[in-house]
Amino acid sequence: MIGRDFVRQRLFLSVLCILFLMYDAMPMFQIDLTLEGAFFSLWLVFAIMALGGNLAGLFFGSREEKAQSIEHSSKELRKKQYSR
């Protein structure tokens, strides 16, 4: 099983990479009504979605793991109570 520290490091590294790519791409493109502008706009939307997903995993991932571990332990307890 992969540890929490590895997952947090991977998410943090992903956030840094996305921020670097956005920082590097911003001066090169302009948003206008050409094919290049449409591509950049779509690229920017996907980059923001990826950034939001990684930040949500970074900030809220530990809460979900705790909730899943509590749910898993309660299921194990129910199995032990009812099985003979």
mmCIF file with all atom_site columns, C-alpha atoms in Angstrom:
data_model
loop_
_atom_site.group_PDB
_atom_site.id
_atom_site.type_symbol
_atom_site.label_atom_id
_atom_site.label_alt_id
_atom_site.label_comp_id
_atom_site.label_asym_id
_atom_site.label_entity_id
_atom_site.label_seq_id
_atom_site.pdbx_PDB_ins_code
_atom_site.Cartn_x
_atom_site.Cartn_y
_atom_site.Cartn_z
_atom_site.occupancy
_atom_site.B_iso_or_equiv
_atom_site.pdbx_formal_charge
_atom_site.auth_seq_id
_atom_site.auth_comp_id
_atom_site.auth_asym_id
_atom_site.auth_atom_id
_atom_site.pdbx_PDB_model_num
ATOM 1  C CA . MET A 1 1  ? 0.000   0.000   0.000   1.00 0.00 ? 1  MET A CA 1
ATOM 2  C CA . ILE A 1 2  ? 1.281   3.443   -0.892  1.00 0.00 ? 2  ILE A CA 1
ATOM 3  C CA . GLY A 1 3  ? 1.864   5.743   2.063   1.00 0.00 ? 3  GLY A CA 1
ATOM 4  C CA . ARG A 1 4  ? 0.150   9.060   2.606   1.00 0.00 ? 4  ARG A CA 1
ATOM 5  C CA . ASP A 1 5  ? 3.444   10.932  2.368   1.00 0.00 ? 5  ASP A CA 1
ATOM 6  C CA . PHE A 1 6  ? 4.082   9.610   -1.144  1.00 0.00 ? 6  PHE A CA 1
ATOM 7  C CA . VAL A 1 7  ? 0.614   10.668  -2.309  1.00 0.00 ? 7  VAL A CA 1
ATOM 8  C CA . ARG A 1 8  ? 0.983   14.139  -0.787  1.00 0.00 ? 8  ARG A CA 1
ATOM 9  C CA . GLN A 1 9  ? 4.407   14.570  -2.403  1.00 0.00 ? 9  GLN A CA 1
ATOM 10 C CA . ARG A 1 10 ? 3.044   13.478  -5.785  1.00 0.00 ? 10 ARG A CA 1
ATOM 11 C CA . LEU A 1 11 ? 0.118   15.897  -5.540  1.00 0.00 ? 11 LEU A CA 1
ATOM 12 C CA . PHE A 1 12 ? 2.407   18.737  -4.470  1.00 0.00 ? 12 PHE A CA 1
ATOM 13 C CA . LEU A 1 13 ? 4.788   18.010  -7.350  1.00 0.00 ? 13 LEU A CA 1
ATOM 14 C CA . SER A 1 14 ? 1.839   17.965  -9.772  1.00 0.00 ? 14 SER A CA 1
ATOM 15 C CA . VAL A 1 15 ? 0.667   21.352  -8.498  1.00 0.00 ? 15 VAL A CA 1
ATOM 16 C CA . LEU A 1 16 ? 4.157   22.798  -8.954  1.00 0.00 ? 16 LEU A CA 1
ATOM 17 C CA . CYS A 1 17 ? 4.438   21.406  -12.485 1.00 0.00 ? 17 CYS A CA 1
ATOM 18 C CA . ILE A 1 18 ? 1.032   22.791  -13.484 1.00 0.00 ? 18 ILE A CA 1
ATOM 19 C CA . LEU A 1 19 ? 1.886   26.206  -12.045 1.00 0.00 ? 19 LEU A CA 1
ATOM 20 C CA . PHE A 1 20 ? 5.205   26.219  -13.905 1.00 0.00 ? 20 PHE A CA 1
ATOM 21 C CA . LEU A 1 21 ? 3.527   25.283  -17.199 1.00 0.00 ? 21 LEU A CA 1
ATOM 22 C CA . MET A 1 22 ? 0.928   28.015  -16.724 1.00 0.00 ? 22 MET A CA 1
ATOM 23 C CA . TYR A 1 23 ? 3.616   30.565  -15.825 1.00 0.00 ? 23 TYR A CA 1
ATOM 24 C CA . ASP A 1 24 ? 5.671   29.577  -18.857 1.00 0.00 ? 24 ASP A CA 1
ATOM 25 C CA . ALA A 1 25 ? 2.724   29.600  -21.303 1.00 0.00 ? 25 ALA A CA 1
ATOM 26 C CA . MET A 1 26 ? 0.987   32.842  -20.314 1.00 0.00 ? 26 MET A CA 1
ATOM 27 C CA . PRO A 1 27 ? 3.335   35.334  -22.047 1.00 0.00 ? 27 PRO A CA 1
ATOM 28 C CA . MET A 1 28 ? 3.290   33.380  -25.325 1.00 0.00 ? 28 MET A CA 1
ATOM 29 C CA . PHE A 1 29 ? -0.440  33.340  -26.020 1.00 0.00 ? 29 PHE A CA 1
ATOM 30 C CA . GLN A 1 30 ? -3.192  35.869  -26.399 1.00 0.00 ? 30 GLN A CA 1
ATOM 31 C CA . ILE A 1 31 ? -6.865  35.097  -26.064 1.00 0.00 ? 31 ILE A CA 1
ATOM 32 C CA . ASP A 1 32 ? -8.591  36.146  -29.296 1.00 0.00 ? 32 ASP A CA 1
ATOM 33 C CA . LEU A 1 33 ? -11.005 34.712  -31.867 1.00 0.00 ? 33 LEU A CA 1
ATOM 34 C CA . THR A 1 34 ? -8.474  32.661  -33.822 1.00 0.00 ? 34 THR A CA 1
ATOM 35 C CA . LEU A 1 35 ? -7.712  28.961  -33.725 1.00 0.00 ? 35 LEU A CA 1
ATOM 36 C CA . GLU A 1 36 ? -4.654  29.685  -31.585 1.00 0.00 ? 36 GLU A CA 1
ATOM 37 C CA . GLY A 1 37 ? -6.762  31.679  -29.118 1.00 0.00 ? 37 GLY A CA 1
ATOM 38 C CA . ALA A 1 38 ? -9.365  28.909  -28.920 1.00 0.00 ? 38 ALA A CA 1
ATOM 39 C CA . PHE A 1 39 ? -6.658  26.308  -28.291 1.00 0.00 ? 39 PHE A CA 1
ATOM 40 C CA . PHE A 1 40 ? -5.091  28.423  -25.554 1.00 0.00 ? 40 PHE A CA 1
ATOM 41 C CA . SER A 1 41 ? -8.466  29.052  -23.931 1.00 0.00 ? 41 SER A CA 1
ATOM 42 C CA . LEU A 1 42 ? -9.252  25.341  -23.876 1.00 0.00 ? 42 LEU A CA 1
ATOM 43 C CA . TRP A 1 43 ? -5.746  24.537  -22.626 1.00 0.00 ? 43 TRP A CA 1
ATOM 44 C CA . LEU A 1 44 ? -6.162  27.093  -19.852 1.00 0.00 ? 44 LEU A CA 1
ATOM 45 C CA . VAL A 1 45 ? -9.500  25.594  -18.793 1.00 0.00 ? 45 VAL A CA 1
ATOM 46 C CA . PHE A 1 46 ? -8.003  22.092  -18.584 1.00 0.00 ? 46 PHE A CA 1
ATOM 47 C CA . ALA A 1 47 ? -4.951  23.392  -16.694 1.00 0.00 ? 47 ALA A CA 1
ATOM 48 C CA . ILE A 1 48 ? -7.190  25.107  -14.134 1.00 0.00 ? 48 ILE A CA 1
ATOM 49 C CA . MET A 1 49 ? -9.266  21.928  -13.758 1.00 0.00 ? 49 MET A CA 1
ATOM 50 C CA . ALA A 1 50 ? -6.107  19.860  -13.207 1.00 0.00 ? 50 ALA A CA 1
ATOM 51 C CA . LEU A 1 51 ? -4.815  22.403  -10.702 1.00 0.00 ? 51 LEU A CA 1
ATOM 52 C CA . GLY A 1 52 ? -8.125  22.393  -8.819  1.00 0.00 ? 52 GLY A CA 1
ATOM 53 C CA . GLY A 1 53 ? -8.265  18.609  -8.712  1.00 0.00 ? 53 GLY A CA 1
ATOM 54 C CA . ASN A 1 54 ? -4.742  18.308  -7.376  1.00 0.00 ? 54 ASN A CA 1
ATOM 55 C CA . LEU A 1 55 ? -5.285  21.043  -4.797  1.00 0.00 ? 55 LEU A CA 1
ATOM 56 C CA . ALA A 1 56 ? -8.513  19.370  -3.640  1.00 0.00 ? 56 ALA A CA 1
ATOM 57 C CA . GLY A 1 57 ? -6.677  16.066  -3.294  1.00 0.00 ? 57 GLY A CA 1
ATOM 58 C CA . LEU A 1 58 ? -3.875  17.772  -1.412  1.00 0.00 ? 58 LEU A CA 1
ATOM 59 C CA . PHE A 1 59 ? -6.116  19.626  1.037   1.00 0.00 ? 59 PHE A CA 1
ATOM 60 C CA . PHE A 1 60 ? -9.032  17.223  1.441   1.00 0.00 ? 60 PHE A CA 1
ATOM 61 C CA . GLY A 1 61 ? -7.419  13.839  0.770   1.00 0.00 ? 61 GLY A CA 1
ATOM 62 C CA . SER A 1 62 ? -6.595  13.097  4.391   1.00 0.00 ? 62 SER A CA 1
ATOM 63 C CA . ARG A 1 63 ? -10.215 13.658  5.458   1.00 0.00 ? 63 ARG A CA 1
ATOM 64 C CA . GLU A 1 64 ? -11.434 11.144  2.889   1.00 0.00 ? 64 GLU A CA 1
ATOM 65 C CA . GLU A 1 65 ? -8.829  8.597   3.988   1.00 0.00 ? 65 GLU A CA 1
ATOM 66 C CA . LYS A 1 66 ? -9.937  8.986   7.600   1.00 0.00 ? 66 LYS A CA 1
ATOM 67 C CA . ALA A 1 67 ? -13.590 8.581   6.643   1.00 0.00 ? 67 ALA A CA 1
ATOM 68 C CA . GLN A 1 68 ? -12.796 5.483   4.577   1.00 0.00 ? 68 GLN A CA 1
ATOM 69 C CA . SER A 1 69 ? -10.734 3.933   7.373   1.00 0.00 ? 69 SER A CA 1
ATOM 70 C CA . ILE A 1 70 ? -13.549 4.544   9.885   1.00 0.00 ? 70 ILE A CA 1
ATOM 71 C CA . GLU A 1 71 ? -16.074 3.003   7.469   1.00 0.00 ? 71 GLU A CA 1
ATOM 72 C CA . HIS A 1 72 ? -13.798 0.016   6.834   1.00 0.00 ? 72 HIS A CA 1
ATOM 73 C CA . SER A 1 73 ? -13.261 -0.583  10.562  1.00 0.00 ? 73 SER A CA 1
ATOM 74 C CA . SER A 1 74 ? -17.006 -0.417  11.241  1.00 0.00 ? 74 SER A CA 1
ATOM 75 C CA . LYS A 1 75 ? -17.640 -3.015  8.514   1.00 0.00 ? 75 LYS A CA 1
ATOM 76 C CA . GLU A 1 76 ? -15.006 -5.290  10.012  1.00 0.00 ? 76 GLU A CA 1
ATOM 77 C CA . LEU A 1 77 ? -16.585 -4.869  13.440  1.00 0.00 ? 77 LEU A CA 1
ATOM 78 C CA . ARG A 1 78 ? -20.026 -5.817  12.073  1.00 0.00 ? 78 ARG A CA 1
ATOM 79 C CA . LYS A 1 79 ? -18.549 -8.905  10.410  1.00 0.00 ? 79 LYS A CA 1
ATOM 80 C CA . LYS A 1 80 ? -16.969 -10.004 13.654  1.00 0.00 ? 80 LYS A CA 1
ATOM 81 C CA . GLN A 1 81 ? -20.156 -9.412  15.635  1.00 0.00 ? 81 GLN A CA 1
ATOM 82 C CA . TYR A 1 82 ? -22.472 -11.427 13.402  1.00 0.00 ? 82 TYR A CA 1
ATOM 83 C CA . SER A 1 83 ? -20.249 -14.253 12.231  1.00 0.00 ? 83 SER A CA 1
ATOM 84 C CA . ARG A 1 84 ? -19.865 -17.410 14.317  1.00 0.00 ? 84 ARG A CA 1
#
